[in-house]
Amino acid sequence: MPADPPYRDDQPTRRIPRTPPGGRPGVPRRLEAPVPPLEETRVMPRAAGTPRLDGPRPQGRGGHPPQPPAHGPAPQRPARPVATTVRRRRRPRPGRLLLLLAVLLVAYPVALGATAWAKVTEVSALPAASPADTPGTTFLVVGSDSRAGLDEAQRQELSTGNDEGHRTDTIMLLHVPDSGGPTALISIPRDSYVPIPGHGRNKINSSFSIGGPQLLVQTVEEVSGLRVDHYVETGFGGFARIVDAVGGVDMCVPSPVRDERAGLDLAAGCQTMDGPTALGFARYRYSDPLGDLGRVQRQRELLAAIMAKGASPATLANPLRAVPLASAGGSALVLDERATPWTLLTFARGMRAAASTAGISMTVPIGDPALRTPAGTAVKWDTERAVAMFEALKADDTEQLRALAG
């Protein structure tokens, strides 16, 4: 076969065999026209199984599809399943909830007690010589006219005056029995005419002015035969702070009250009293027809209202109220040198019990409320009934007091 004539052209040529590798003999390979290169062309791979978007698949010669490469199509890796994490909320166990609740029920009262105890002031009040121990726990509760810690503005707000004297406006016995009987809160009128150890007969509040808490405790012990286990005192400012800490107290005034010394101008009817108003309501006596006897009755009513509101679930369950109340109550109290945190708890529980309907609230039986004495007009006890009252307390039999309280 003669050799092919050489091509003379500007484009270089190459010899194409008549039987291309992998082709059919005698069928020349189709020449493809050169394709100009595209600028910045990126070929994106097509995911397996995705249909082509550029038209039908090209057909080979004779309508047959192009032959696949000799080595076959590249194997496709199976898609890896996406790992999903499902988080389940753990249900709290009943045992843990009960344990947490038990801790809160213990820790919360302890925290309130610690807050109050940290504010308490201590005073030497119990005499060295006292009567034999008597059953139950007896507190001597004193409300003094102390103005300690009050500045000029506070004295004007509370209508206390500038007298620096230290006298008692309130004297009470709180008896918490061991026998399970009712708790008793008993008022002792400040003008009660009694013997003062070493100072003859006088009004009982003069013992406080003469010898302070110790002589007052000694006077009460000798005239009653009871042993005073603990001493509790509060002043003007402390009383007002406690009332404000509980959010005021609701009191009913039977008739209008106007008393300049106590700073009172009250209309008749039930009303909410703040600290200064409640203090004046507890102190005034000159415009009261019953004088000091009417005052001691109002004082017990006020204490009952304070304890009822302070011990209510609405107050105790709210830390924003309970914590300031514990702080105000502790800072308002002066306790004897033998007192402990348990003493404070017993006192608080006793006051709450005495203020309830099951408690006993009374005044020492009175024989003559206007006894003329060298010390001025005083209060004389009903000796027989007063002795019976103190004997019942000494025996821890507070049920007997109900007949005397009527």
Short mmCIF file of C-alpha atoms in Angstrom, two decimals:
data_model
loop_
_atom_site.label_atom_id
_atom_site.label_comp_id
_atom_site.label_asym_id
_atom_site.label_seq_id
_atom_site.Cartn_x
_atom_site.Cartn_y
_atom_site.Cartn_z
CA MET A 1 0.00 0.00 0.00
CA PRO A 2 1.47 3.34 -0.99
CA ALA A 3 2.35 5.68 1.81
CA ASP A 4 -0.03 8.45 2.58
CA PRO A 5 1.00 11.78 1.17
CA PRO A 6 2.07 14.18 3.78
CA TYR A 7 -0.28 16.95 4.65
CA ARG A 8 0.97 20.38 4.23
CA ASP A 9 -1.02 22.54 6.56
CA ASP A 10 -0.40 25.09 9.21
CA GLN A 11 -1.80 22.76 11.86
CA PRO A 12 0.32 19.87 13.04
CA THR A 13 -1.12 16.47 12.26
CA ARG A 14 -0.80 13.05 13.74
CA ARG A 15 -1.35 9.67 12.24
CA ILE A 16 -4.57 7.98 13.29
CA PRO A 17 -4.49 4.22 13.05
CA ARG A 18 -7.32 2.65 11.13
CA THR A 19 -8.02 0.17 13.85
CA PRO A 20 -7.98 2.12 17.10
CA PRO A 21 -7.29 0.27 20.34
CA GLY A 22 -10.49 -1.13 21.79
CA GLY A 23 -12.44 -0.29 18.59
CA ARG A 24 -13.85 -2.30 15.74
CA PRO A 25 -11.62 -3.11 12.79
CA GLY A 26 -12.19 -1.04 9.74
CA VAL A 27 -14.09 1.68 11.56
CA PRO A 28 -12.10 4.85 11.87
CA ARG A 29 -12.33 6.81 15.10
CA ARG A 30 -14.45 9.93 14.97
CA LEU A 31 -12.50 13.10 15.19
CA GLU A 32 -13.81 15.64 17.60
CA ALA A 33 -13.39 19.31 16.90
CA PRO A 34 -11.16 21.08 19.37
CA VAL A 35 -13.12 22.85 22.14
CA PRO A 36 -11.88 26.21 23.22
CA PRO A 37 -11.04 26.34 26.91
CA LEU A 38 -13.50 28.09 29.30
CA GLU A 39 -12.31 30.76 31.61
CA GLU A 40 -12.51 29.98 35.33
CA THR A 41 -14.68 26.91 34.76
CA ARG A 42 -15.25 24.73 37.82
CA VAL A 43 -16.72 21.32 37.50
CA MET A 44 -18.87 20.41 40.48
CA PRO A 45 -19.16 16.73 41.24
CA ARG A 46 -22.65 15.28 40.97
CA ALA A 47 -23.94 13.25 43.84
CA ALA A 48 -24.70 9.61 43.21
CA GLY A 49 -28.25 8.97 42.10
CA THR A 50 -28.92 12.58 41.08
CA PRO A 51 -30.45 12.89 37.57
CA ARG A 52 -28.61 14.90 35.01
CA LEU A 53 -29.93 18.35 34.32
CA ASP A 54 -28.16 18.99 31.03
CA GLY A 55 -30.37 16.92 28.71
CA PRO A 56 -30.37 13.33 27.54
CA ARG A 57 -27.33 11.18 27.84
CA PRO A 58 -25.14 11.22 24.76
CA GLN A 59 -25.50 8.24 22.41
CA GLY A 60 -22.67 6.43 20.74
CA ARG A 61 -22.49 5.25 17.14
CA GLY A 62 -25.55 3.30 16.05
CA GLY A 63 -27.64 4.56 18.95
CA HIS A 64 -25.75 2.53 21.46
CA PRO A 65 -24.63 4.13 24.71
CA PRO A 66 -20.95 4.77 25.11
CA GLN A 67 -18.99 1.88 26.42
CA PRO A 68 -17.92 2.21 30.07
CA PRO A 69 -14.25 2.15 30.86
CA ALA A 70 -12.66 -1.23 30.94
CA HIS A 71 -12.27 -1.17 34.68
CA GLY A 72 -15.99 -0.36 35.26
CA PRO A 73 -17.67 2.47 37.15
CA ALA A 74 -16.13 3.66 40.40
CA PRO A 75 -17.84 2.04 43.40
CA GLN A 76 -20.03 4.34 45.42
CA ARG A 77 -19.55 4.41 49.26
CA PRO A 78 -22.81 3.98 51.11
CA ALA A 79 -24.01 7.09 52.87
CA ARG A 80 -23.12 7.11 56.56
CA PRO A 81 -26.18 7.43 58.77
CA VAL A 82 -26.34 10.70 60.70
CA ALA A 83 -25.95 10.05 64.40
CA THR A 84 -28.68 11.67 66.44
CA THR A 85 -28.55 12.06 70.23
CA VAL A 86 -31.84 12.08 72.10
CA ARG A 87 -31.51 13.48 75.60
CA ARG A 88 -34.09 12.39 78.04
CA ARG A 89 -34.89 14.46 81.13
CA ARG A 90 -34.24 12.55 84.25
CA ARG A 91 -37.19 12.36 86.49
CA PRO A 92 -36.37 13.45 90.06
CA ARG A 93 -36.44 10.61 92.48
CA PRO A 94 -39.01 10.86 95.28
CA GLY A 95 -36.35 10.02 97.86
CA ARG A 96 -34.19 12.97 96.84
CA LEU A 97 -37.15 15.35 96.86
CA LEU A 98 -38.10 14.26 100.36
CA LEU A 99 -34.51 14.67 101.53
CA LEU A 100 -34.30 18.16 100.03
CA LEU A 101 -37.61 19.11 101.60
CA ALA A 102 -36.46 17.82 105.00
CA VAL A 103 -33.25 19.84 104.76
CA LEU A 104 -35.17 23.01 103.89
CA LEU A 105 -37.66 22.48 106.72
CA VAL A 106 -34.77 22.23 109.18
CA ALA A 107 -32.35 24.76 107.70
CA TYR A 108 -34.83 27.59 107.18
CA PRO A 109 -36.05 27.85 110.82
CA VAL A 110 -32.48 27.44 112.02
CA ALA A 111 -31.39 30.31 109.78
CA LEU A 112 -34.18 32.53 111.11
CA GLY A 113 -33.29 31.65 114.69
CA ALA A 114 -29.61 32.34 114.09
CA THR A 115 -30.48 35.72 112.56
CA ALA A 116 -32.54 36.67 115.61
CA TRP A 117 -30.05 35.34 118.15
CA ALA A 118 -27.18 37.29 116.58
CA LYS A 119 -29.03 40.55 117.36
CA VAL A 120 -30.00 39.81 120.97
CA THR A 121 -28.52 41.91 123.79
CA GLU A 122 -27.54 40.27 127.09
CA VAL A 123 -28.02 41.72 130.57
CA SER A 124 -27.30 40.46 134.07
CA ALA A 125 -30.84 40.12 135.41
CA LEU A 126 -31.18 37.00 137.56
CA PRO A 127 -30.38 37.35 141.29
CA ALA A 128 -27.97 34.96 142.96
CA ALA A 129 -30.56 33.83 145.52
CA SER A 130 -33.89 32.62 144.13
CA PRO A 131 -36.75 30.41 145.34
CA ALA A 132 -36.61 26.69 144.74
CA ASP A 133 -37.12 25.59 141.17
CA THR A 134 -40.74 25.32 140.11
CA PRO A 135 -42.07 23.23 137.18
CA GLY A 136 -42.59 24.83 133.81
CA THR A 137 -40.69 27.80 132.41
CA THR A 138 -41.50 31.27 133.73
CA PHE A 139 -40.43 34.41 131.87
CA LEU A 140 -40.59 37.92 133.31
CA VAL A 141 -41.44 40.14 130.32
CA VAL A 142 -40.70 43.85 130.71
CA GLY A 143 -41.48 46.74 128.40
CA SER A 144 -39.31 49.63 129.46
CA ASP A 145 -39.39 53.30 128.51
CA SER A 146 -35.77 53.11 127.48
CA ARG A 147 -34.86 55.57 124.74
CA ALA A 148 -31.45 54.07 124.12
CA GLY A 149 -30.43 54.27 120.46
CA LEU A 150 -33.10 56.82 119.52
CA ASP A 151 -32.03 60.09 117.95
CA GLU A 152 -33.97 63.33 118.26
CA ALA A 153 -36.07 62.70 115.15
CA GLN A 154 -37.00 59.20 116.32
CA ARG A 155 -37.98 60.46 119.76
CA GLN A 156 -40.30 62.99 118.18
CA GLU A 157 -41.80 60.36 115.87
CA LEU A 158 -42.46 57.98 118.78
CA SER A 159 -43.54 60.78 121.17
CA THR A 160 -41.18 59.51 123.85
CA GLY A 161 -39.97 62.89 125.10
CA ASN A 162 -36.40 63.51 126.21
CA ASP A 163 -36.63 61.97 129.66
CA GLU A 164 -33.64 59.65 130.12
CA GLY A 165 -35.30 57.72 132.95
CA HIS A 166 -35.40 53.93 132.81
CA ARG A 167 -38.78 52.71 134.07
CA THR A 168 -41.21 49.94 133.23
CA ASP A 169 -44.38 50.53 131.27
CA THR A 170 -45.17 46.82 131.03
CA ILE A 171 -44.63 43.91 133.44
CA MET A 172 -45.91 40.44 132.53
CA LEU A 173 -45.38 36.82 133.53
CA LEU A 174 -45.32 34.25 130.74
CA HIS A 175 -45.66 30.72 132.07
CA VAL A 176 -45.03 27.79 129.69
CA PRO A 177 -46.14 24.63 131.54
CA ASP A 178 -44.47 21.24 131.38
CA SER A 179 -47.78 19.50 132.12
CA GLY A 180 -49.27 20.23 128.70
CA GLY A 181 -51.78 22.74 130.04
CA PRO A 182 -52.53 26.12 128.47
CA THR A 183 -49.80 28.75 128.34
CA ALA A 184 -50.58 31.78 130.51
CA LEU A 185 -49.72 35.46 129.99
CA ILE A 186 -50.40 37.49 133.13
CA SER A 187 -50.14 41.27 133.43
CA ILE A 188 -48.84 42.86 136.62
CA PRO A 189 -49.96 46.51 136.80
CA ARG A 190 -46.94 48.79 137.12
CA ASP A 191 -48.59 50.61 140.02
CA SER A 192 -49.10 47.42 142.05
CA TYR A 193 -48.33 48.21 145.69
CA VAL A 194 -45.94 45.51 146.94
CA PRO A 195 -42.94 45.12 149.27
CA ILE A 196 -39.60 45.93 147.59
CA PRO A 197 -36.68 43.94 149.11
CA GLY A 198 -34.64 46.38 151.21
CA HIS A 199 -36.81 49.38 150.29
CA GLY A 200 -40.17 48.93 152.07
CA ARG A 201 -43.49 48.97 150.22
CA ASN A 202 -43.82 50.87 146.99
CA LYS A 203 -45.14 50.62 143.45
CA ILE A 204 -43.60 47.61 141.76
CA ASN A 205 -42.11 49.60 138.89
CA SER A 206 -39.98 51.57 141.37
CA SER A 207 -37.92 48.41 141.97
CA PHE A 208 -36.75 48.63 138.36
CA SER A 209 -35.83 52.29 138.77
CA ILE A 210 -33.94 51.56 142.00
CA GLY A 211 -32.11 48.35 141.24
CA GLY A 212 -32.66 47.52 137.59
CA PRO A 213 -33.67 44.10 136.28
CA GLN A 214 -32.19 42.16 139.21
CA LEU A 215 -34.23 43.95 141.88
CA LEU A 216 -37.39 43.71 139.77
CA VAL A 217 -36.91 39.94 139.35
CA GLN A 218 -36.22 39.56 143.06
CA THR A 219 -39.37 41.56 143.94
CA VAL A 220 -41.58 39.40 141.69
CA GLU A 221 -40.08 36.18 143.05
CA GLU A 222 -40.60 37.14 146.69
CA VAL A 223 -44.17 38.38 146.24
CA SER A 224 -45.25 35.38 144.13
CA GLY A 225 -43.14 32.47 145.39
CA LEU A 226 -42.38 31.62 141.74
CA ARG A 227 -38.91 31.15 140.39
CA VAL A 228 -38.26 33.38 137.39
CA ASP A 229 -36.30 31.32 134.91
CA HIS A 230 -35.62 34.01 132.32
CA TYR A 231 -35.86 37.75 131.81
CA VAL A 232 -36.99 39.44 128.56
CA GLU A 233 -37.02 43.21 127.97
CA THR A 234 -37.82 45.48 125.05
CA GLY A 235 -37.76 49.27 124.70
CA PHE A 236 -39.77 51.85 122.80
CA GLY A 237 -37.79 51.66 119.59
CA GLY A 238 -37.68 47.85 119.58
CA PHE A 239 -41.43 47.52 119.95
CA ALA A 240 -42.08 49.89 117.05
CA ARG A 241 -39.58 48.07 114.82
CA ILE A 242 -41.26 44.72 115.43
CA VAL A 243 -44.67 46.13 114.47
CA ASP A 244 -43.28 47.63 111.28
CA ALA A 245 -41.46 44.38 110.46
CA VAL A 246 -44.73 42.41 110.43
CA GLY A 247 -46.31 45.03 108.21
CA GLY A 248 -48.42 46.70 110.90
CA VAL A 249 -51.16 45.23 113.10
CA ASP A 250 -54.93 45.44 112.85
CA MET A 251 -56.60 46.79 115.98
CA CYS A 252 -60.17 47.88 116.71
CA VAL A 253 -60.62 51.11 118.66
CA PRO A 254 -64.02 51.20 120.42
CA SER A 255 -64.08 54.98 120.75
CA PRO A 256 -62.00 57.92 119.49
CA VAL A 257 -58.66 58.37 121.27
CA ARG A 258 -56.82 61.65 121.60
CA ASP A 259 -53.76 61.61 123.85
CA GLU A 260 -51.06 64.23 123.36
CA ARG A 261 -48.52 62.49 125.63
CA ALA A 262 -48.69 59.32 123.54
CA GLY A 263 -49.01 61.22 120.27
CA LEU A 264 -52.38 59.64 119.46
CA ASP A 265 -55.33 60.96 117.48
CA LEU A 266 -57.34 57.88 116.50
CA ALA A 267 -60.83 57.59 115.11
CA ALA A 268 -63.13 54.83 116.31
CA GLY A 269 -63.17 51.61 114.32
CA CYS A 270 -60.81 48.88 113.11
CA GLN A 271 -57.60 50.06 111.47
CA THR A 272 -54.04 49.05 110.66
CA MET A 273 -51.45 50.60 113.00
CA ASP A 274 -47.82 51.12 112.14
CA GLY A 275 -45.02 51.02 114.70
CA PRO A 276 -45.30 54.52 116.20
CA THR A 277 -49.11 54.35 116.34
CA ALA A 278 -49.12 50.91 117.96
CA LEU A 279 -46.57 52.08 120.52
CA GLY A 280 -48.74 55.04 121.48
CA PHE A 281 -51.79 52.77 121.63
CA ALA A 282 -49.94 50.49 124.06
CA ARG A 283 -48.68 53.35 126.23
CA TYR A 284 -51.53 55.79 126.71
CA ARG A 285 -53.46 55.67 130.00
CA TYR A 286 -54.41 59.21 131.05
CA SER A 287 -57.32 59.36 128.62
CA ASP A 288 -58.35 55.77 129.42
CA PRO A 289 -61.16 55.56 132.01
CA LEU A 290 -59.57 52.36 133.37
CA GLY A 291 -56.11 53.92 133.63
CA ASP A 292 -53.31 51.38 133.97
CA LEU A 293 -55.74 48.45 134.03
CA GLY A 294 -57.03 49.42 130.60
CA ARG A 295 -53.48 49.81 129.34
CA VAL A 296 -52.34 46.29 130.36
CA GLN A 297 -55.34 44.82 128.58
CA ARG A 298 -54.48 46.69 125.35
CA GLN A 299 -50.88 45.58 125.65
CA ARG A 300 -51.88 41.91 125.70
CA GLU A 301 -54.20 42.48 122.74
CA LEU A 302 -51.38 44.11 120.80
CA LEU A 303 -48.97 41.28 121.61
CA ALA A 304 -51.57 38.77 120.45
CA ALA A 305 -52.00 40.63 117.16
CA ILE A 306 -48.24 40.87 116.62
CA MET A 307 -47.67 37.18 117.34
CA ALA A 308 -50.59 36.08 115.16
CA LYS A 309 -49.32 38.03 112.18
CA GLY A 310 -45.65 37.25 112.76
CA ALA A 311 -46.33 33.51 113.02
CA SER A 312 -48.70 33.36 110.04
CA PRO A 313 -47.69 31.25 107.00
CA ALA A 314 -47.83 34.37 104.82
CA THR A 315 -45.01 35.86 106.91
CA LEU A 316 -42.89 32.82 107.73
CA ALA A 317 -42.98 31.36 104.20
CA ASN A 318 -41.78 34.64 102.69
CA PRO A 319 -38.06 35.21 103.35
CA LEU A 320 -38.45 38.87 102.39
CA ARG A 321 -40.69 39.27 105.45
CA ALA A 322 -39.42 36.56 107.79
CA VAL A 323 -35.75 37.52 107.73
CA PRO A 324 -36.32 41.25 108.51
CA LEU A 325 -38.76 40.22 111.24
CA ALA A 326 -36.21 37.89 112.81
CA SER A 327 -33.59 40.62 112.67
CA ALA A 328 -35.93 43.28 114.13
CA GLY A 329 -37.20 40.93 116.82
CA GLY A 330 -33.71 39.95 117.91
CA SER A 331 -32.42 43.52 118.00
CA ALA A 332 -35.46 44.57 120.05
CA LEU A 333 -34.88 42.03 122.84
CA VAL A 334 -32.69 42.04 125.93
CA LEU A 335 -32.28 38.60 127.54
CA ASP A 336 -30.73 37.40 130.79
CA GLU A 337 -27.24 35.98 131.06
CA ARG A 338 -28.43 32.34 131.22
CA ALA A 339 -30.47 32.52 128.04
CA THR A 340 -29.65 30.33 125.05
CA PRO A 341 -31.05 30.08 121.52
CA TRP A 342 -33.42 27.44 122.89
CA THR A 343 -34.63 30.02 125.42
CA LEU A 344 -35.48 32.41 122.60
CA LEU A 345 -37.37 29.67 120.75
CA THR A 346 -39.29 28.69 123.88
CA PHE A 347 -40.23 32.32 124.49
CA ALA A 348 -41.46 32.84 120.92
CA ARG A 349 -43.51 29.65 120.98
CA GLY A 350 -44.88 30.52 124.40
CA MET A 351 -46.01 33.98 123.31
CA ARG A 352 -47.70 32.49 120.27
CA ALA A 353 -49.49 29.88 122.39
CA ALA A 354 -50.60 32.45 124.94
CA ALA A 355 -52.01 34.67 122.20
CA SER A 356 -54.07 31.83 120.72
CA THR A 357 -57.62 30.97 121.69
CA ALA A 358 -56.32 28.05 123.76
CA GLY A 359 -54.05 30.31 125.86
CA ILE A 360 -54.89 32.23 129.01
CA SER A 361 -54.58 36.03 129.07
CA MET A 362 -55.34 37.78 132.34
CA THR A 363 -54.33 40.37 134.93
CA VAL A 364 -53.40 39.70 138.53
CA PRO A 365 -56.73 39.81 140.46
CA ILE A 366 -57.33 43.39 141.69
CA GLY A 367 -58.95 44.38 144.98
CA ASP A 368 -58.64 48.19 144.87
CA PRO A 369 -57.44 50.02 141.72
CA ALA A 370 -57.17 53.40 143.49
CA LEU A 371 -55.44 52.67 146.78
CA ARG A 372 -54.13 55.79 148.50
CA THR A 373 -50.52 55.29 149.63
CA PRO A 374 -47.50 57.43 150.60
CA ALA A 375 -46.25 56.74 147.07
CA GLY A 376 -49.49 58.08 145.54
CA THR A 377 -52.47 56.29 144.12
CA ALA A 378 -51.61 52.63 143.63
CA VAL A 379 -53.21 49.27 142.79
CA LYS A 380 -53.98 46.77 145.53
CA TRP A 381 -54.26 43.09 144.62
CA ASP A 382 -57.06 40.81 145.72
CA THR A 383 -54.86 38.90 148.15
CA GLU A 384 -56.85 35.66 148.30
CA ARG A 385 -57.32 35.29 144.55
CA ALA A 386 -53.79 36.47 143.78
CA VAL A 387 -52.34 33.84 146.13
CA ALA A 388 -54.51 31.16 144.47
CA MET A 389 -53.21 32.24 141.05
CA PHE A 390 -49.57 32.03 142.11
CA GLU A 391 -50.13 28.64 143.77
CA ALA A 392 -51.59 27.28 140.53
CA LEU A 393 -48.54 28.52 138.64
CA LYS A 394 -46.18 26.98 141.18
CA ALA A 395 -47.99 23.65 140.74
CA ASP A 396 -47.86 24.00 136.93
CA ASP A 397 -51.64 23.63 136.86
CA THR A 398 -52.65 26.43 134.53
CA GLU A 399 -56.15 25.05 133.99
CA GLN A 400 -57.07 26.44 137.41
CA LEU A 401 -56.39 29.95 136.11
CA ARG A 402 -59.45 29.94 133.88
CA ALA A 403 -61.78 30.48 136.84
CA LEU A 404 -59.61 33.35 138.08
CA ALA A 405 -59.29 34.97 134.66
CA GLY A 406 -63.04 35.50 134.28
#
